[in-house]
PDB file of C-alpha atoms in Angstrom:
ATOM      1  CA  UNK A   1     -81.639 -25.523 -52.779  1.00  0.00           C
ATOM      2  CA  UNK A   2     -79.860 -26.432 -55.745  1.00  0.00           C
ATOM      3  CA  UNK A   3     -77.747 -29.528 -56.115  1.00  0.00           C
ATOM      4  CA  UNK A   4     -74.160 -29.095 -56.680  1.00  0.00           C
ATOM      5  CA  UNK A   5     -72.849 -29.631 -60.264  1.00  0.00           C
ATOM      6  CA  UNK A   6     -69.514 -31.252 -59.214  1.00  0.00           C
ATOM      7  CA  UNK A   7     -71.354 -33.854 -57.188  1.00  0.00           C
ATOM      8  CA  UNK A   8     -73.084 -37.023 -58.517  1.00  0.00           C
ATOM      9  CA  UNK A   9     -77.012 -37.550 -57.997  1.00  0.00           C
ATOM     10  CA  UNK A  10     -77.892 -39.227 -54.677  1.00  0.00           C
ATOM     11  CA  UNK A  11     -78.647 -42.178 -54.807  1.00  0.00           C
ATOM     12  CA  UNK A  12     -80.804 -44.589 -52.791  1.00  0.00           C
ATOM     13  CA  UNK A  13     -79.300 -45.346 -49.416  1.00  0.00           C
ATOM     14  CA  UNK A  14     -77.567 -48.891 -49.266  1.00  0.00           C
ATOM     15  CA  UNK A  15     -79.337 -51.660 -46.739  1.00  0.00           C
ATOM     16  CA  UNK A  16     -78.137 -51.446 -43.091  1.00  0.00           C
ATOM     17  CA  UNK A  17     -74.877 -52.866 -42.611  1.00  0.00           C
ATOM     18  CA  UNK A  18     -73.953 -55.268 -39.290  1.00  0.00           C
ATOM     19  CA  UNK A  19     -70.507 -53.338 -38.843  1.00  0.00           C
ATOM     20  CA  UNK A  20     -70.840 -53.766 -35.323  1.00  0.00           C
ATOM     21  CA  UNK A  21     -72.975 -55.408 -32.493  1.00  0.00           C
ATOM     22  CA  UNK A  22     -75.845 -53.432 -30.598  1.00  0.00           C
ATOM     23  CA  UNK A  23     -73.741 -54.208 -27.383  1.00  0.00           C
ATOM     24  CA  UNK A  24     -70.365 -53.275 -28.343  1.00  0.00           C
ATOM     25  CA  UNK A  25     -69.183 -49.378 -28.821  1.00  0.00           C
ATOM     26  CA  UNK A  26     -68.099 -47.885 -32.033  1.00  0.00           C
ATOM     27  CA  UNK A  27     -64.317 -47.870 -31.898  1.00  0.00           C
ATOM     28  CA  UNK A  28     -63.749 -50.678 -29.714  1.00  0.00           C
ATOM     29  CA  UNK A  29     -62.022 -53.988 -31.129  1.00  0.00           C
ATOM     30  CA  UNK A  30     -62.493 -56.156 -28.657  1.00  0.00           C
ATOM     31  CA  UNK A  31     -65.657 -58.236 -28.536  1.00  0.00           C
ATOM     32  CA  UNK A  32     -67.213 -56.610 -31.312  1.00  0.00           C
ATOM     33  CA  UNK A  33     -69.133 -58.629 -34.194  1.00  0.00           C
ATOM     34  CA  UNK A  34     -67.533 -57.483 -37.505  1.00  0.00           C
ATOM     35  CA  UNK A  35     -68.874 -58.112 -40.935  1.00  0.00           C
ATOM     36  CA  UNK A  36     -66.535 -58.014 -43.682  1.00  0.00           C
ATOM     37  CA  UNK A  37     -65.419 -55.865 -45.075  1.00  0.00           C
ATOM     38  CA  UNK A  38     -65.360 -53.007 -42.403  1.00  0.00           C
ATOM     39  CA  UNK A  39     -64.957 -49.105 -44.763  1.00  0.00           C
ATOM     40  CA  UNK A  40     -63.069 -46.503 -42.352  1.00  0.00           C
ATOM     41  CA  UNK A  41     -63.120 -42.982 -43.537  1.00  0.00           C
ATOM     42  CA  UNK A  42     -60.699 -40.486 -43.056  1.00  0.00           C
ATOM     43  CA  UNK A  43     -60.287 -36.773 -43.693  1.00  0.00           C
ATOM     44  CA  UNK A  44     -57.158 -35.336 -42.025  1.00  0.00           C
ATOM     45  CA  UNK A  45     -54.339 -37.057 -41.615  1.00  0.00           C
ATOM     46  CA  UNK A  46     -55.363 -40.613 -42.503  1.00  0.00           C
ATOM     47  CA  UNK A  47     -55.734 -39.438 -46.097  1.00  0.00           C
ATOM     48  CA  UNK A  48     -51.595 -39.394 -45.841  1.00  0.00           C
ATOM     49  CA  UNK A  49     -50.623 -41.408 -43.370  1.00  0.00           C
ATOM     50  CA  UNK A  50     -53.354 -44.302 -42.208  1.00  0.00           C
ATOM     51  CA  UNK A  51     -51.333 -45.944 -39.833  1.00  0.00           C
ATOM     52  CA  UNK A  52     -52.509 -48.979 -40.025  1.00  0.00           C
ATOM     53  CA  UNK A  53     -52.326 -52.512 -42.889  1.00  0.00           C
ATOM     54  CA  UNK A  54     -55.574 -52.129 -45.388  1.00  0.00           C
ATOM     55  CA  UNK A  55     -57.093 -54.245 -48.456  1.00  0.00           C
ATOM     56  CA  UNK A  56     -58.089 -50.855 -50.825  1.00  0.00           C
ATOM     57  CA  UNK A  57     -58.466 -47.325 -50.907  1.00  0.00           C
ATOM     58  CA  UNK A  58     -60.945 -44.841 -52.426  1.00  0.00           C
ATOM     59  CA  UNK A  59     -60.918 -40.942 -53.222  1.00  0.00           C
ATOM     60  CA  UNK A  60     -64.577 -40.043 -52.368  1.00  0.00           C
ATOM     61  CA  UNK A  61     -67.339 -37.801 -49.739  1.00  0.00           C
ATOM     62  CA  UNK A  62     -69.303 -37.980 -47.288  1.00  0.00           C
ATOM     63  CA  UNK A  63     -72.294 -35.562 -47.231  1.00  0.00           C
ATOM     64  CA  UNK A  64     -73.761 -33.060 -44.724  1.00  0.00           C
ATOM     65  CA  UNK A  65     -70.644 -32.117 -43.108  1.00  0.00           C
ATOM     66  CA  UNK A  66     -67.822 -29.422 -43.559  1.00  0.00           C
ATOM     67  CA  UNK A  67     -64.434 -29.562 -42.086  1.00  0.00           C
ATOM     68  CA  UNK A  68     -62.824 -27.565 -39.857  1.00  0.00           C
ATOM     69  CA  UNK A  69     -60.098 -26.747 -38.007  1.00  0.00           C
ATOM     70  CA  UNK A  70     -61.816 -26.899 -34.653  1.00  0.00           C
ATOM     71  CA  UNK A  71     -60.115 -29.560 -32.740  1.00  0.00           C
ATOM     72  CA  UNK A  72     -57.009 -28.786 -29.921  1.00  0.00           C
ATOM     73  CA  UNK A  73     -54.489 -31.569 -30.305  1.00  0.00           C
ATOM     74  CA  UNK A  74     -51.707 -31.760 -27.340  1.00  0.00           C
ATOM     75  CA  UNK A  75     -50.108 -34.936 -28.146  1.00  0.00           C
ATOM     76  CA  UNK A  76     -49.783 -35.602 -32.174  1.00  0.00           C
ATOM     77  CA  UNK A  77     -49.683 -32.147 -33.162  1.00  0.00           C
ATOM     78  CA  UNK A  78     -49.056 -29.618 -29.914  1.00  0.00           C
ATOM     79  CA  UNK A  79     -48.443 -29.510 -26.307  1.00  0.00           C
ATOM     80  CA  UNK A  80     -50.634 -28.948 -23.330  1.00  0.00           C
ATOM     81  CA  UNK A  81     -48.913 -25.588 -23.515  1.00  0.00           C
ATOM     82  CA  UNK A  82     -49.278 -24.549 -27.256  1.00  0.00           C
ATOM     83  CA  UNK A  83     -52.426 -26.873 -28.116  1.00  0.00           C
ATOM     84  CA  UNK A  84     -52.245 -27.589 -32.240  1.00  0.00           C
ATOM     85  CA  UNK A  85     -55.077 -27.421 -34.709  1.00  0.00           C
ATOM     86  CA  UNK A  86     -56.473 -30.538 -36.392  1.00  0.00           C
ATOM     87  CA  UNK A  87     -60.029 -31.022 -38.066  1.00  0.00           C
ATOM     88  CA  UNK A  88     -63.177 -32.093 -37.343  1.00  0.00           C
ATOM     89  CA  UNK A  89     -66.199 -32.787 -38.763  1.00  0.00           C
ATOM     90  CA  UNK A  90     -69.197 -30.232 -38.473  1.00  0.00           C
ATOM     91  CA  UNK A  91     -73.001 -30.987 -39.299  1.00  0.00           C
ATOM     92  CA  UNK A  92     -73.651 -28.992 -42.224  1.00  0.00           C
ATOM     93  CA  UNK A  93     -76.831 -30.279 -44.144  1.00  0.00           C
ATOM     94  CA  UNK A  94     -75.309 -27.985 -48.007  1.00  0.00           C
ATOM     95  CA  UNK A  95     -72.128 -29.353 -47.476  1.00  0.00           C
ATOM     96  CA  UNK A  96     -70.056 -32.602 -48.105  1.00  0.00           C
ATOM     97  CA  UNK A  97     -66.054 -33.610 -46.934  1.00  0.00           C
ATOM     98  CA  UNK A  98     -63.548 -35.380 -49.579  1.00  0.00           C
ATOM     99  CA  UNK A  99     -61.125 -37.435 -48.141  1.00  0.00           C
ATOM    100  CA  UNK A 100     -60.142 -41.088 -48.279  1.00  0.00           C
ATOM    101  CA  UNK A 101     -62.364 -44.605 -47.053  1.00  0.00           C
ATOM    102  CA  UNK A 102     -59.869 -47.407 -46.227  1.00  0.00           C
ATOM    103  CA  UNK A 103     -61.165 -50.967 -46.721  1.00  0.00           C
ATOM    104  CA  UNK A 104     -60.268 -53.368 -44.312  1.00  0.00           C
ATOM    105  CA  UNK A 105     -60.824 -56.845 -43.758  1.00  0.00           C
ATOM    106  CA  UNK A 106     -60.099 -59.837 -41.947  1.00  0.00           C
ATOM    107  CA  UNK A 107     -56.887 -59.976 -38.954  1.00  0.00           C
ATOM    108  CA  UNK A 108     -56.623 -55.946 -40.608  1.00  0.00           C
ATOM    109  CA  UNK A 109     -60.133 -55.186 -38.753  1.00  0.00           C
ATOM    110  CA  UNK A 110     -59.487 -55.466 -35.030  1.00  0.00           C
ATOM    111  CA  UNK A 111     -56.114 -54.299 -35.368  1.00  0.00           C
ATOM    112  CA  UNK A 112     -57.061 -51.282 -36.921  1.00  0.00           C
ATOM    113  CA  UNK A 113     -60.046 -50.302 -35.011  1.00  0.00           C
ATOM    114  CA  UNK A 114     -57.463 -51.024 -32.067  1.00  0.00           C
ATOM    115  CA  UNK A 115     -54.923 -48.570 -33.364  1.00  0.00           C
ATOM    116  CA  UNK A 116     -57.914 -45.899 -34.533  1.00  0.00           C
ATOM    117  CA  UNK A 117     -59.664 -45.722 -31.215  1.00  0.00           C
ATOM    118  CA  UNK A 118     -55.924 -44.990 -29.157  1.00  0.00           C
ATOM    119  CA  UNK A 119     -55.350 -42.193 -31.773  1.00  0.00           C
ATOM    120  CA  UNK A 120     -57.996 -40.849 -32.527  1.00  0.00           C
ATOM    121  CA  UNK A 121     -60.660 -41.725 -29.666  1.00  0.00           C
ATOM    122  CA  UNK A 122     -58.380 -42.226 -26.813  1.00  0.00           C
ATOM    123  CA  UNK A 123     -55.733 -39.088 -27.477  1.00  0.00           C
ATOM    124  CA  UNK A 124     -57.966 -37.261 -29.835  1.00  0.00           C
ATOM    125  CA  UNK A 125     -61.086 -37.089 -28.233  1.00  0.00           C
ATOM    126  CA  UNK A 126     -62.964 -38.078 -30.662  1.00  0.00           C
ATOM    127  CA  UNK A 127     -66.252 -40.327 -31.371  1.00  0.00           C
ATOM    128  CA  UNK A 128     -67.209 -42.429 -34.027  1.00  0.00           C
ATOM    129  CA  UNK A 129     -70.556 -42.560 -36.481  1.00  0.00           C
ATOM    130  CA  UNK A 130     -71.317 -44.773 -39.724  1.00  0.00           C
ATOM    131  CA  UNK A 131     -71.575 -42.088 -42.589  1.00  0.00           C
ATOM    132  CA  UNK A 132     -72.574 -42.580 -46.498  1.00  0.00           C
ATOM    133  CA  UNK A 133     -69.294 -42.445 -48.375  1.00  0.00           C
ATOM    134  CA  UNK A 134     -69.485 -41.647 -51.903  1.00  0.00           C
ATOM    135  CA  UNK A 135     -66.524 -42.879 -54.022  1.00  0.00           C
ATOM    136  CA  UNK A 136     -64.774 -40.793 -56.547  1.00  0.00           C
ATOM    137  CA  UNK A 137     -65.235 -42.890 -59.658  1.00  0.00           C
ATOM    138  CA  UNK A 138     -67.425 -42.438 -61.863  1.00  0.00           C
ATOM    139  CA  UNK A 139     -68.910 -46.225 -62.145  1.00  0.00           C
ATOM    140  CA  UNK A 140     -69.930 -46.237 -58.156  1.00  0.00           C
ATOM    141  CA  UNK A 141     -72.930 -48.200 -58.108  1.00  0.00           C
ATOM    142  CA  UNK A 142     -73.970 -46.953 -54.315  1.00  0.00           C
ATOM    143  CA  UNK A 143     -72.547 -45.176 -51.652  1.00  0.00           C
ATOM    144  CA  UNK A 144     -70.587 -47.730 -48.991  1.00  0.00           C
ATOM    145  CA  UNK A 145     -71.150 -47.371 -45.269  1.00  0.00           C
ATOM    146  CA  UNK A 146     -67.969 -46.167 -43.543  1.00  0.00           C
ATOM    147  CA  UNK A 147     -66.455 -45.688 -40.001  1.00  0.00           C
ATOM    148  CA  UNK A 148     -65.819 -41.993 -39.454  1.00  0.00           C
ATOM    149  CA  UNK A 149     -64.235 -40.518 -36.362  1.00  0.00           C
ATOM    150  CA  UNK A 150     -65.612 -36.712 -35.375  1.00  0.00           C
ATOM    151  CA  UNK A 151     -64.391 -34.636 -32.336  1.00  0.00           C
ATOM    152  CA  UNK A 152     -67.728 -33.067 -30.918  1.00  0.00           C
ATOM    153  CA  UNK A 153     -68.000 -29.823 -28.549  1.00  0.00           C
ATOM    154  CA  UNK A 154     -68.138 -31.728 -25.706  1.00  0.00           C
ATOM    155  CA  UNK A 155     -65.013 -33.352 -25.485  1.00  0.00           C
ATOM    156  CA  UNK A 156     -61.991 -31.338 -23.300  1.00  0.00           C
ATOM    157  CA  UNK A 157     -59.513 -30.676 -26.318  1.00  0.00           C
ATOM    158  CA  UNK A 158     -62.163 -28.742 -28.640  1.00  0.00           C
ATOM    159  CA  UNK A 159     -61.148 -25.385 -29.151  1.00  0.00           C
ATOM    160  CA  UNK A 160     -64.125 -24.092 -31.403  1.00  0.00           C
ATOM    161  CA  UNK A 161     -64.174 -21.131 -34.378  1.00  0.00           C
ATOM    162  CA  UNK A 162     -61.698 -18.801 -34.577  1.00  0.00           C
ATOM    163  CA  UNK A 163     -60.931 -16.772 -37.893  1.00  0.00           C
ATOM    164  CA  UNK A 164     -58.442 -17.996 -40.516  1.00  0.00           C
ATOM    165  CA  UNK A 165     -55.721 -15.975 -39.302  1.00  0.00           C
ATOM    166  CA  UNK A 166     -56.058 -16.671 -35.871  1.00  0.00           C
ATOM    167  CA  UNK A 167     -56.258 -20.661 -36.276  1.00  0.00           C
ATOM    168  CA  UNK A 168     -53.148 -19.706 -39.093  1.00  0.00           C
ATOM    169  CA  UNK A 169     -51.053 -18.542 -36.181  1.00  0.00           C
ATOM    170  CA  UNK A 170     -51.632 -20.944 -33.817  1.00  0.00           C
ATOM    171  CA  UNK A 171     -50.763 -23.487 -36.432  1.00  0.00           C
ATOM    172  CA  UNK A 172     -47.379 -21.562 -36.810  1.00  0.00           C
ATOM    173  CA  UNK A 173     -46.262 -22.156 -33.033  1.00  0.00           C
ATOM    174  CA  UNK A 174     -47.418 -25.791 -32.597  1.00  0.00           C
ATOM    175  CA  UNK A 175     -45.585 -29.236 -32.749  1.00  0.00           C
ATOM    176  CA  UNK A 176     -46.111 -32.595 -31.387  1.00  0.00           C
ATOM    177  CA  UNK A 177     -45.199 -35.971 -31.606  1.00  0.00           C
ATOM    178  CA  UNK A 178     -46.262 -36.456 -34.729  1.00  0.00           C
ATOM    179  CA  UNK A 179     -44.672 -33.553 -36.093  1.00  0.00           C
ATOM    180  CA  UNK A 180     -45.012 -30.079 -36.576  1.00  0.00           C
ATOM    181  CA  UNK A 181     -48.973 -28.607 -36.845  1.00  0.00           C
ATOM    182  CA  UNK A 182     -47.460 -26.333 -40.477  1.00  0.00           C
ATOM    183  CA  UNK A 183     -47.308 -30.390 -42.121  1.00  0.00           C
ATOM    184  CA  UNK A 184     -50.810 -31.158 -40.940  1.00  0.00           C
ATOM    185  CA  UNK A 185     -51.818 -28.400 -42.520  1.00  0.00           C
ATOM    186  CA  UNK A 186     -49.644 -28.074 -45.888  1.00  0.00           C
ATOM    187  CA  UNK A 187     -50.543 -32.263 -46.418  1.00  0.00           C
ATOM    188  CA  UNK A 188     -53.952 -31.769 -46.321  1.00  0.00           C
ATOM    189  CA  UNK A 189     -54.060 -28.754 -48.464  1.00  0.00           C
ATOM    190  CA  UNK A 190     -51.478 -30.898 -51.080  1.00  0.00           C
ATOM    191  CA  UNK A 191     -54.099 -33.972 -50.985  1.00  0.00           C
ATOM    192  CA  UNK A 192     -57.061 -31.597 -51.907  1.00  0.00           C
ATOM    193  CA  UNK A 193     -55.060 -30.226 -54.952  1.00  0.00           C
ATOM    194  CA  UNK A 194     -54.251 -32.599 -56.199  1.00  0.00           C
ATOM    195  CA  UNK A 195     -56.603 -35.521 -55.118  1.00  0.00           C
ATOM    196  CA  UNK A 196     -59.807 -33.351 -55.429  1.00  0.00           C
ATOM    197  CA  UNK A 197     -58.974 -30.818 -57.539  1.00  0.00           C
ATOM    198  CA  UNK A 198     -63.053 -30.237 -58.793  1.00  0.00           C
ATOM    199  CA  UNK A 199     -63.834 -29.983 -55.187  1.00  0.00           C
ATOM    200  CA  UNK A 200     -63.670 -26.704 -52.514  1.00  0.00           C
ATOM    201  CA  UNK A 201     -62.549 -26.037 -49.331  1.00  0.00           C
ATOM    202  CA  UNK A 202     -62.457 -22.608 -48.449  1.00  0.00           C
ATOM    203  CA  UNK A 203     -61.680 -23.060 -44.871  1.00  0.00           C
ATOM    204  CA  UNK A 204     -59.205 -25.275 -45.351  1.00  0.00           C
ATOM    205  CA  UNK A 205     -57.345 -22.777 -47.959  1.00  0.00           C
ATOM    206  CA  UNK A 206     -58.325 -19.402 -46.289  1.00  0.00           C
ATOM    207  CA  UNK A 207     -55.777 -20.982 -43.416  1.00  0.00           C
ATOM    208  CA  UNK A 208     -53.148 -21.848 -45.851  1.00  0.00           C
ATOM    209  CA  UNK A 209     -53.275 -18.546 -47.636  1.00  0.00           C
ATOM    210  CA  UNK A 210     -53.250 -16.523 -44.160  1.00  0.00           C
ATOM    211  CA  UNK A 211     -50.209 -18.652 -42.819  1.00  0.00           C
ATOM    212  CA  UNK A 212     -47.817 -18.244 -45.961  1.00  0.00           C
ATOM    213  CA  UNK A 213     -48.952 -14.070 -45.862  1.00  0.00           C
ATOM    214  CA  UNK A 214     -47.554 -15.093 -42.407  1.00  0.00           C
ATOM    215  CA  UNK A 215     -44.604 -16.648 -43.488  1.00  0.00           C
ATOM    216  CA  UNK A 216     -43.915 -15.502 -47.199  1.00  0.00           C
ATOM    217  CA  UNK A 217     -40.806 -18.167 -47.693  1.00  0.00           C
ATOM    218  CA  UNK A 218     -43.420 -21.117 -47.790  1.00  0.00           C
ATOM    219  CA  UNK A 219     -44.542 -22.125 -51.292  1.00  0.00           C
ATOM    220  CA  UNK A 220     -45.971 -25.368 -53.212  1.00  0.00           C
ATOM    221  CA  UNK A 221     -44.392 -26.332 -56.403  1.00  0.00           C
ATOM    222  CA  UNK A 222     -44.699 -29.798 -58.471  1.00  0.00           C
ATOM    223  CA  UNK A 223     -42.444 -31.652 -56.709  1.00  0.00           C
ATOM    224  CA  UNK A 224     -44.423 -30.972 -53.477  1.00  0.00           C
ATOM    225  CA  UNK A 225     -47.364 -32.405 -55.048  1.00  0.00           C
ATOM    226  CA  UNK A 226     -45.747 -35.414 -56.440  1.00  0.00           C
ATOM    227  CA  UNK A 227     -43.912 -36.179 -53.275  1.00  0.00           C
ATOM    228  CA  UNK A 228     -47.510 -35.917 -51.498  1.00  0.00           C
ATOM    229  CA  UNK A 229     -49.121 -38.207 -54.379  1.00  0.00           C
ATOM    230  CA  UNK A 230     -46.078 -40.995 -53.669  1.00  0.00           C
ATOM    231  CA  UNK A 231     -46.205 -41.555 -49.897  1.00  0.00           C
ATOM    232  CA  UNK A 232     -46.139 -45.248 -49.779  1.00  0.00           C
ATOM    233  CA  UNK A 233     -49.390 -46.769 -48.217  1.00  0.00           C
ATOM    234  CA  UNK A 234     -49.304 -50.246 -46.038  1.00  0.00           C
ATOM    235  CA  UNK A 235     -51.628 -52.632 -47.811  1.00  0.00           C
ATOM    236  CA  UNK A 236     -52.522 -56.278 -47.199  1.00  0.00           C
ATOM    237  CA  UNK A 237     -52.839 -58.309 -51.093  1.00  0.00           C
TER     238      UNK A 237
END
């Protein structure tokens, strides 16, 4: 198979990490043994909006998985009557996710893994692994062990495949508490443009092409981008 040319050489895999104790689940603040600092990756709507105070962020991957828009949401971003679409992660050994690792450390770690397993474990149905994130720049020394979140099959609000235009139009309908499922989607298309702009995600922009054929009056220009790029992020100094 050959190796990607927009992706750096691997490179040797960094010495385990005591993130968390043997007896305490991923996810779960309380009680847990945590080494700082504690990496939390994100790749759908934490690359916007993290919801919660960190030290440092990082543009970067994680390898062998795609993303897809696989995951039923009836609270941030549907109903139980018009379940939205949000991402998950899928194993895919050829394949690698950009998004965004969030360093936290200190008071920042419990309260964050607090706020992360409500909304994304808890109403999200979602569990959590240690991945191999692999920062943008150039100078990256090693890959740093992060704290991802994936919704698997098995949990009640996973919808599954479904072509572009299908997943496009159930997008169109769907709103939550968070907002309406069309942002989810148009954010996270804005942060690959103009985050990752070497990288692809043909999933991801199949859906955005289908919905504006679907609704022609939706458009990106600059200022959409810039806007994106400016969202203020909480940070502790």
């Amino acid at each position: 198979m050959k190796r990607d040319p927009q992706l750096p050489e691997e490179r040797p895999e960094p010495p385990p990490c005591p993130l968390l104790s043997s007896s305490s689940p991923l996810g779960q603040a309380e009680g847990a043994e945590l080494a700082a600092p504690v990496w939390i990756f994100g790749y759908g709507s934490l690359v916007w909006r993290p919801g919660f105070e960190f030290t440092s962020r990082k543009v970067g991957f994680i390898r062998g998985y795609s993303r897809r828009f696989w995951q039923g949401d009836t609270f941030h971003r549907g109903s139980e009557k018009m379940p939205g679409r949000v991402v998950t992660l899928l194993e895919d050994c050829a394949a690698c996710t950009w998004g965004v690792a969030y360093e936290v450390r200190g008071e920042q770690i419990p309260a964050s893994l607090e706020y992360l397993n409500m909304r994304e474990a808890v109403l999200g149905g979602y569990d959590t692994k240690l991945v191999k994130f692999h920062p943008q720049e150039k100078d990256a020394e090693e890959p740093i062990l992060a704290l991802v979140y994936i919704a698997t099959p098995q949990n009640p609000s996973y919808l599954g495949p479904a072509s572009e235009e299908d997943i496009a139009a159930q997008i169109i309908v769907s709103s939550g508490c968070a907002g309406h499922n069309i942002e989810y989607l148009l954010r996270l298309a804005d942060f690959m443009r103009y985050f990752c702009p070497q990288a692809e995600d043909k999933h991801l922009f199949s859906i955005e092409e289908a919905l504006i054929s679907i609704l022609p009056c939706l458009y990106y220009t600059e200022e959409s981008l810039e806007e994106t790029a400016s969202v203020p992020q909480k940070s502790k100094s």
